[in-house]
C-alpha positions as a Markdown table, in Angstrom:
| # | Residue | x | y | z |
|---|---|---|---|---|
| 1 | Unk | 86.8 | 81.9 | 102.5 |
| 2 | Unk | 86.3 | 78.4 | 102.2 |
| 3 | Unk | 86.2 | 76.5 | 105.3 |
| 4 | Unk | 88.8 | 73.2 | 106.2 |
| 5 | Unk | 88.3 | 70.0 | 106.4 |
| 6 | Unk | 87.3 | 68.7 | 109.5 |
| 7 | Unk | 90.0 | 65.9 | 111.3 |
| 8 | Unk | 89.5 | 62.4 | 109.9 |
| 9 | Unk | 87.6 | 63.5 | 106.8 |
| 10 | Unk | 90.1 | 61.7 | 103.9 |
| 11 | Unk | 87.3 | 62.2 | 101.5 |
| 12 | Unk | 90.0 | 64.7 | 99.8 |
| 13 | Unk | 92.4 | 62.5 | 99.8 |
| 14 | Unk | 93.6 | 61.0 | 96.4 |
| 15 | Unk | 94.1 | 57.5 | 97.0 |
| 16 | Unk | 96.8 | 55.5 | 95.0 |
| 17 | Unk | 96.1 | 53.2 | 92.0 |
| 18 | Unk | 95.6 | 49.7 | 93.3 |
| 19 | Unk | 97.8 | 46.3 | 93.0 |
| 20 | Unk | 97.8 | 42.9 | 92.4 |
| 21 | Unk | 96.7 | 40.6 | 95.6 |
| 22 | Unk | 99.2 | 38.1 | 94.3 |
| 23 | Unk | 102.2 | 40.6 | 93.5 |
| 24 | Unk | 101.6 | 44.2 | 95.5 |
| 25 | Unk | 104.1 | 45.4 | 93.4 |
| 26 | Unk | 102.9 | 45.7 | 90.7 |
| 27 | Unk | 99.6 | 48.2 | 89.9 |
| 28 | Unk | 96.6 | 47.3 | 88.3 |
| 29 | Unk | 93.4 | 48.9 | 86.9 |
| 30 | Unk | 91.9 | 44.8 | 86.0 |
| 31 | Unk | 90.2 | 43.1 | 88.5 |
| 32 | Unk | 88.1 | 39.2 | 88.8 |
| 33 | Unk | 84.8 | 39.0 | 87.5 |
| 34 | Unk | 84.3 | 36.4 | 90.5 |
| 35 | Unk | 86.3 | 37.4 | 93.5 |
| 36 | Unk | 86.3 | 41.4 | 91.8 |
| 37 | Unk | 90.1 | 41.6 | 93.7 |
| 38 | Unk | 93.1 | 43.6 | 91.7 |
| 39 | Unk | 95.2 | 41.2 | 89.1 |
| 40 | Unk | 97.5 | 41.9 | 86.9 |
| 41 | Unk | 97.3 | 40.5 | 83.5 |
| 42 | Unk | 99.8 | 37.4 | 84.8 |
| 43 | Unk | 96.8 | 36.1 | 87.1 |
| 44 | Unk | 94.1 | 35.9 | 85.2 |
| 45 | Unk | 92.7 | 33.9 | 83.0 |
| 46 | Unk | 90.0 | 34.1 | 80.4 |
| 47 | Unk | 86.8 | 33.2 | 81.2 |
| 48 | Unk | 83.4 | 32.6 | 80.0 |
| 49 | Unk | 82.5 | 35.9 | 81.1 |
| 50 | Unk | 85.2 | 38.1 | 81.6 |
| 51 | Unk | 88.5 | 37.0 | 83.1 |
| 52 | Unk | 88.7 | 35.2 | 86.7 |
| 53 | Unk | 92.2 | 35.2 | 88.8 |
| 54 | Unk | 94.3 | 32.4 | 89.2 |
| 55 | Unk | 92.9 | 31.3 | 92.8 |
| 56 | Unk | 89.4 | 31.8 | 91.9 |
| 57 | Unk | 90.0 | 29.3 | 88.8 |
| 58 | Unk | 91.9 | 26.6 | 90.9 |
| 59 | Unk | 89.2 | 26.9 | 93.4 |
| 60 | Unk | 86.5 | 26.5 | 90.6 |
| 61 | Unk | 88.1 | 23.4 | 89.1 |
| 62 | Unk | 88.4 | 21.6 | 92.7 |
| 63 | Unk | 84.9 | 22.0 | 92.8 |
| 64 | Unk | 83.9 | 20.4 | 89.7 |
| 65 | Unk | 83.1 | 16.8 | 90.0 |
| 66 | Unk | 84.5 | 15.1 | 86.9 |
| 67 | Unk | 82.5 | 12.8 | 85.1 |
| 68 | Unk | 83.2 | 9.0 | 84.8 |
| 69 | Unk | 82.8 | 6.1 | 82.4 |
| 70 | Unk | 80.0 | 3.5 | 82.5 |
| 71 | Unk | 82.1 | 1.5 | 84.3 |
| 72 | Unk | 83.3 | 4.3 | 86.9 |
| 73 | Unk | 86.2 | 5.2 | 85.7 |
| 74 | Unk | 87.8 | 8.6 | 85.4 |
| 75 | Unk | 88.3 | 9.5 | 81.9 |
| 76 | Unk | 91.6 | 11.0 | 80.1 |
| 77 | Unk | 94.1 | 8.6 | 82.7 |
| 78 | Unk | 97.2 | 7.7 | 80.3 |
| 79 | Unk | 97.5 | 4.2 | 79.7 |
| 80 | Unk | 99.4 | 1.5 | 82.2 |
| 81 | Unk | 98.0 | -1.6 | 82.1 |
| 82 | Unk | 98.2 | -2.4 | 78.6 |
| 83 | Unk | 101.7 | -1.2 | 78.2 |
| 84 | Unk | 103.0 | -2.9 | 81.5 |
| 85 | Unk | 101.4 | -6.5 | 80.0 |
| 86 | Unk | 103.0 | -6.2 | 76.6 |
| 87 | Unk | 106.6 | -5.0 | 78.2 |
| 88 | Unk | 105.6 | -7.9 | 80.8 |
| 89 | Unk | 104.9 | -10.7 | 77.9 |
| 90 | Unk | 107.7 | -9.5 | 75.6 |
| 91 | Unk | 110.1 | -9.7 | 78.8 |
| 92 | Unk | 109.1 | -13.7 | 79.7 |
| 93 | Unk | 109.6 | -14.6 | 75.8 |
| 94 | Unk | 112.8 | -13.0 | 75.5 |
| 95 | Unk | 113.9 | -14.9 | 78.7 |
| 96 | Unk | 112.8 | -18.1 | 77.6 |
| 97 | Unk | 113.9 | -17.6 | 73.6 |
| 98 | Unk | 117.6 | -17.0 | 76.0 |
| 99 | Unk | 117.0 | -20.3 | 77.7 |
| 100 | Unk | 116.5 | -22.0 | 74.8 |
| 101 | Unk | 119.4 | -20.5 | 72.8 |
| 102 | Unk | 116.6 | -20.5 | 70.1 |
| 103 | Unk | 114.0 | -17.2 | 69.6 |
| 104 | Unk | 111.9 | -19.7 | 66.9 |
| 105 | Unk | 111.9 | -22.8 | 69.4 |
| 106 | Unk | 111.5 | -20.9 | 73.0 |
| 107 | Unk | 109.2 | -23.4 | 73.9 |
| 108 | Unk | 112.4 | -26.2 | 74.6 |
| 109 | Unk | 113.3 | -23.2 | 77.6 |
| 110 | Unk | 113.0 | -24.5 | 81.3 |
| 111 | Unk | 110.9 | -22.0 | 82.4 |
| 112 | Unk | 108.1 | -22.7 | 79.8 |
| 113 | Unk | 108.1 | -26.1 | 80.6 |
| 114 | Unk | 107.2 | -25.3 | 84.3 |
| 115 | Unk | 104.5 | -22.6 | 83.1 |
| 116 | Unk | 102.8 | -24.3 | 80.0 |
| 117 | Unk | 99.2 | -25.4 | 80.5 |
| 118 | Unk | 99.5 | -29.2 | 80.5 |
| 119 | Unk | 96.5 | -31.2 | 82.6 |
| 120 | Unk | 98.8 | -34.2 | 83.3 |
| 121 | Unk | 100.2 | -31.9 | 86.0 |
| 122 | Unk | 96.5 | -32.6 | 87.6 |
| 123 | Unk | 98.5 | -35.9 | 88.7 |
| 124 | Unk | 100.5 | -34.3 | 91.0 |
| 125 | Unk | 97.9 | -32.1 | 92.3 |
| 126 | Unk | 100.9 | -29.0 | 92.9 |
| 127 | Unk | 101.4 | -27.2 | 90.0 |
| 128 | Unk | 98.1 | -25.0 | 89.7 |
| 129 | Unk | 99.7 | -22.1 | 88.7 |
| 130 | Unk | 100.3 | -23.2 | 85.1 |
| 131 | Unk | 96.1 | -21.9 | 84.8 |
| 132 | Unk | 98.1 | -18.4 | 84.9 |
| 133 | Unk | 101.3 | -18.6 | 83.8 |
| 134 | Unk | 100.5 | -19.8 | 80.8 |
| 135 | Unk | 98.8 | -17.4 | 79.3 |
| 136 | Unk | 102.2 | -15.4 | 79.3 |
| 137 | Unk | 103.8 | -17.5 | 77.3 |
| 138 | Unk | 104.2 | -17.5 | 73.4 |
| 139 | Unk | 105.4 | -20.3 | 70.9 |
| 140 | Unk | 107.9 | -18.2 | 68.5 |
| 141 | Unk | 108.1 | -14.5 | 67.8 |
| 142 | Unk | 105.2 | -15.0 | 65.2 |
| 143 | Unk | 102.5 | -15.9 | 68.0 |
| 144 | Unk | 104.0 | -13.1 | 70.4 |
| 145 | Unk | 103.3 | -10.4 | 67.9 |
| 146 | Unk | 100.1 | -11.4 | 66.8 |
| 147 | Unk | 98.7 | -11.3 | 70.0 |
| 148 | Unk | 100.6 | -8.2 | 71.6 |
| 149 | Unk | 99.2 | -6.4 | 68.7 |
| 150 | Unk | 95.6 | -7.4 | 69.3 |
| 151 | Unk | 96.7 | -6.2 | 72.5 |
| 152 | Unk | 97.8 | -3.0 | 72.0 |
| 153 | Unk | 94.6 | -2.4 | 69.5 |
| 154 | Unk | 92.2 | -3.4 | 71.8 |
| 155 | Unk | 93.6 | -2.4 | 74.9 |
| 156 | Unk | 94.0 | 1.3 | 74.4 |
| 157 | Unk | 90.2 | 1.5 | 73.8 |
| 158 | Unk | 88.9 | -0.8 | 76.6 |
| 159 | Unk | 91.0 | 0.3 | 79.5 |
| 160 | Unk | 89.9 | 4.0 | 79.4 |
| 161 | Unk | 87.2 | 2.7 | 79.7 |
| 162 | Unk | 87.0 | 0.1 | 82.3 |
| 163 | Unk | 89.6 | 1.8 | 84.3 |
| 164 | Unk | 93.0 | 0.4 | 85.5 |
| 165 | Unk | 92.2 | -1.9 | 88.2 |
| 166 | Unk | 88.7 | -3.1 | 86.4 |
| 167 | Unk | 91.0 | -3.7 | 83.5 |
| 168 | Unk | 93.3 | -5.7 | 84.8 |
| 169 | Unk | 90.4 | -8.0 | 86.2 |
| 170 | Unk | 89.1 | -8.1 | 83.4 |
| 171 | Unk | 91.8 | -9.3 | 81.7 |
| 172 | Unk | 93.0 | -12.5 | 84.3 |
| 173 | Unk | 89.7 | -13.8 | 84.3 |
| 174 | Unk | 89.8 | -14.0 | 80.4 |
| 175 | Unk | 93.0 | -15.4 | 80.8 |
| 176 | Unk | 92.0 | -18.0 | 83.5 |
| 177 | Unk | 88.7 | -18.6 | 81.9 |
| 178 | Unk | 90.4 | -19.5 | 78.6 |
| 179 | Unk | 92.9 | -21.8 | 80.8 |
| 180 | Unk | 90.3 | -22.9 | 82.5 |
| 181 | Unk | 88.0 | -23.9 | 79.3 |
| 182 | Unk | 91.3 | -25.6 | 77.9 |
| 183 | Unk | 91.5 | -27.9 | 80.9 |
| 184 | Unk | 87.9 | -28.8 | 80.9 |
| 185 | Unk | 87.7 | -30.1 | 77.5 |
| 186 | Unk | 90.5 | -30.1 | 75.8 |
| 187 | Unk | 93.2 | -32.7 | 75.9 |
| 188 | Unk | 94.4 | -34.1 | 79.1 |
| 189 | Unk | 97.8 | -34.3 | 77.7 |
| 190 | Unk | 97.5 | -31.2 | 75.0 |
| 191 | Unk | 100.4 | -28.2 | 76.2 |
| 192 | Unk | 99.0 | -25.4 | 75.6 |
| 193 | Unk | 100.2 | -21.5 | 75.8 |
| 194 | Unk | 99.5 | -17.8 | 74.5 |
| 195 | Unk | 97.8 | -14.5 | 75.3 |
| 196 | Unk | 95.1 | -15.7 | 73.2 |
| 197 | Unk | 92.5 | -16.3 | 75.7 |
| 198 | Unk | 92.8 | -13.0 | 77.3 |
| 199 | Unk | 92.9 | -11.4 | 74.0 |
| 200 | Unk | 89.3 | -12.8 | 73.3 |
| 201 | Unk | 88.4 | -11.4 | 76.8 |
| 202 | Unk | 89.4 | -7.8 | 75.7 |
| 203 | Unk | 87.9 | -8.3 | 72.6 |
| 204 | Unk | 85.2 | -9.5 | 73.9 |
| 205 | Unk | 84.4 | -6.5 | 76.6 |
| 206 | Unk | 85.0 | -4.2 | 73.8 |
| 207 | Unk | 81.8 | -5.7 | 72.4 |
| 208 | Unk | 79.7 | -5.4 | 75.4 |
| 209 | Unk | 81.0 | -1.4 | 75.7 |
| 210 | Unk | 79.7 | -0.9 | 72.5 |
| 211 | Unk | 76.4 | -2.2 | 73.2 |
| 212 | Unk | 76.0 | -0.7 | 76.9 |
| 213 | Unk | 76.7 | 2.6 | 74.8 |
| 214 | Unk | 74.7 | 1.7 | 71.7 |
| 215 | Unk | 77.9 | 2.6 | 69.4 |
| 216 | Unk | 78.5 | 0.4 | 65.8 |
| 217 | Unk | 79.1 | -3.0 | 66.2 |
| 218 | Unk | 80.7 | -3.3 | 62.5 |
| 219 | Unk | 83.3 | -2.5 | 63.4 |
| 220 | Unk | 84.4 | -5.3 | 66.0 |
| 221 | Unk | 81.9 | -7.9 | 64.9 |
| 222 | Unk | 84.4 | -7.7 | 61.6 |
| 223 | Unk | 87.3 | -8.3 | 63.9 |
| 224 | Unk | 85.7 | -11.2 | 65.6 |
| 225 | Unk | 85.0 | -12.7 | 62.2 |
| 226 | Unk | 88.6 | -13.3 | 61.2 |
| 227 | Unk | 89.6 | -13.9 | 64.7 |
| 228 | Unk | 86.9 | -17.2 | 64.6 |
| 229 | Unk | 88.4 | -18.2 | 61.0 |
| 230 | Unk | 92.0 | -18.0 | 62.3 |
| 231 | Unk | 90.9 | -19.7 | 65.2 |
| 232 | Unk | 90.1 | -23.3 | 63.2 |
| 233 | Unk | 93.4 | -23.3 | 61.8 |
| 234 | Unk | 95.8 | -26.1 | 63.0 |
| 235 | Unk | 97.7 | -25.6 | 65.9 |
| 236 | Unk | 95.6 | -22.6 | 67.7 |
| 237 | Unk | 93.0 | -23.5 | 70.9 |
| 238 | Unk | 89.6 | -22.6 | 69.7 |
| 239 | Unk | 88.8 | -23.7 | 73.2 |
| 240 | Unk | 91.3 | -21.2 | 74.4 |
| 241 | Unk | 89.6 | -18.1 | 72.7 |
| 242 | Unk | 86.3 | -19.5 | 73.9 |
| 243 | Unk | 86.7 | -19.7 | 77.3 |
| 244 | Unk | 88.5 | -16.1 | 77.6 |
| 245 | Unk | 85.3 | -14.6 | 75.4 |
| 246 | Unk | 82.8 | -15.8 | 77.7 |
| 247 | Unk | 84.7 | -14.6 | 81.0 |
| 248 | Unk | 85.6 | -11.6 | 79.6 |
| 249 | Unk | 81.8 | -10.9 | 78.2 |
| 250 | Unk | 80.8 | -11.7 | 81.5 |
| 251 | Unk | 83.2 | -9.6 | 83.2 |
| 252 | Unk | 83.2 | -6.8 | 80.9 |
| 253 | Unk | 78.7 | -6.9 | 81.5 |
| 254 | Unk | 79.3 | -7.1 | 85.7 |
| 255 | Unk | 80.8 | -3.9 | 85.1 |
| 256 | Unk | 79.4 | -1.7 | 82.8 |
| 257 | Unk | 76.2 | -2.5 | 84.0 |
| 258 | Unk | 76.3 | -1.9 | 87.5 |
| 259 | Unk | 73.9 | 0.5 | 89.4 |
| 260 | Unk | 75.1 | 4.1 | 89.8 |
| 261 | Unk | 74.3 | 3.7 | 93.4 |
| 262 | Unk | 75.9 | 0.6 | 94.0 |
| 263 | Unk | 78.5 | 0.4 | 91.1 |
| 264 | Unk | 81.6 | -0.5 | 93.8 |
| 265 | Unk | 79.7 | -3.4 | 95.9 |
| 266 | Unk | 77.9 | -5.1 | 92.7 |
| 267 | Unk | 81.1 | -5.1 | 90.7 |
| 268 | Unk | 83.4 | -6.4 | 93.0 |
| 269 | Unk | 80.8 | -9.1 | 94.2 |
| 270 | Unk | 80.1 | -10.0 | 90.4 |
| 271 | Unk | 83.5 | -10.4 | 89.6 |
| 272 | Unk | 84.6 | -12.8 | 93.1 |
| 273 | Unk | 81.5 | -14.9 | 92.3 |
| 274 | Unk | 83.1 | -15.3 | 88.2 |
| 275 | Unk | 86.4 | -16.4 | 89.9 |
| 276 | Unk | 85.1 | -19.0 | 92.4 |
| 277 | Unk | 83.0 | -20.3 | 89.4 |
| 278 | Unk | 85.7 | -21.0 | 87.4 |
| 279 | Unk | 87.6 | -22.5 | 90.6 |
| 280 | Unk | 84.7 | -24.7 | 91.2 |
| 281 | Unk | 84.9 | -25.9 | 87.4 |
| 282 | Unk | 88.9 | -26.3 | 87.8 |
| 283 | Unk | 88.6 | -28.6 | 90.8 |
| 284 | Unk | 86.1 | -30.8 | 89.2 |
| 285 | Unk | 87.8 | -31.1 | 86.9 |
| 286 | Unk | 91.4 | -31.8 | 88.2 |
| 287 | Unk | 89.5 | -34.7 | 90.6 |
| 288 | Unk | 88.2 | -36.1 | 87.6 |
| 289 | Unk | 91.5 | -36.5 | 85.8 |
| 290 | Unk | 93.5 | -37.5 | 89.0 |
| 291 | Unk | 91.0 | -40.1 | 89.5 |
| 292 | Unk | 91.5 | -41.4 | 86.0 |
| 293 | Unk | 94.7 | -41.1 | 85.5 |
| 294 | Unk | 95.5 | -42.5 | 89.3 |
């Protein structure tokens, strides 16, 4: 006769089938190659090896450090710069085409009167903001969808690139560069408008980001080519174009060459000392033209 148990031996016992840590009703025979808890087939989720549960695989991924751009940005960000200046640009036209009670002649509109680039207002040594505000203007439908196009092209390769925020620098100093090249040595009493200046500055730091990552340069150098040709033809500021390349080359090449280890402090300081330089050349030049002109 076969002896009993002794008291607390379970050993006997048959235990139950096991469950899901995530939903204990519901039984399981699967478990995570990582964690090796019960799941049912709803948490988990394939792996390299096997399949890993929901919380193991939300754990893993806030662990990974993504990668980032040359520049430092985080890759695979929609766009929001580029858009926002187009809708911006298109928005100030359509205003000032309502002004004028003409979409051809905008340019007879109040408001683009106060923002054209003219250096007579030098004379009155308060209107600085025309450096700016000019470059979101546009003489005729024609001009505005030439350069919103460029735009758009451009753009939506260099901002993933750069980042939002580097961007958007980027871009204003291209735009006040080109303004700022305009009212150096152009004509003291030439208006002058257009994205033009800031559209060289893209194109111009999509140039640099090919060489920092030793792509093809066929492609853009093509793209400069009949940008320089339509640049000579009558009524469009070569000086414009020139002055947005440069400060977008040079802004574009603070930040994609940067050190890893101080990207943040050598960027920011290399892209201050490119606005106070162009300051520096806009106040010469506004005290040589007041003294002239005065």
């Amino acid at each position: 006769m076969t002896a009993p148990p002794p008291p607390g031996d379970l050993s006997n016992v048959r235990q139950g089938p096991a469950v899901c840590v995530r939903h204990p009703d519901r039984p399981t025979g699967l478990r995570c190659v990582r964690c090796d808890r019960p799941a049912c087939p709803e948490c988990l989720r394939e792996a390299s090896v096997g399949y890993q549960c929901v919380d193991c695989v939300n754990q893993g991924r806030a662990t990974v450090r993504r990668g980032t751009t040359v520049a430092g940005a985080t890759p695979g960000r929609a766009l929001v710069v580029v858009p926002s200046l187009i809708v911006l640009n298109v928005a100030i036209f359509a205003f000032t085409a309502f002004q004028a009670q003409d979409i051809q002649y905008n340019e007879r509109s109040e408001l683009f009167q106060e923002w054209v680039l003219w250096p007579v207002f030098a004379i009155g040594l308060d209107q600085p903001w025309r450096l700016l505000t000019a470059g979101f203007l546009h003489y005729g439908p024609l001009h505005l969808a030439l350069n919103m196009l460029a735009l758009w092209i451009l753009g939506r390769e260099i901002e993933p690139l750069l980042g939002r925020a580097r961007f958007a620098a980027v871009y204003l100093l291209a735009l006040f560069g080109g303004s700022v090249a305009v009212f150096q040595f152009g004509a003291w009493d030439a208006r002058t408008a257009g994205a033009s200046g800031a559209v060289w500055g893209i194109m111009a730091a999509l140039l640099v980001a090919l060489v920092r990552l030793k792509l093809d340069l066929r492609p853009v150098l093509g793209v400069i080519l009949i940008n320089v040709f339509i640049s000579f033809l009558p009524g469009v500021s070569l000086l414009g174009h020139l002055g947005g390349f440069v400060a977008g080359a040079a802004a574009t090449a603070a930040l994609v060459y940067a050190p890893r280890d101080r990207r943040t402090l050598v960027q920011v300081g290399a892209l201050v000392t490119i606005g106070l330089v162009l300051l520096g050349i806009t106040a010469l030049r506004w005290a040589e033209l007041t003294s002239r002109i005065g």
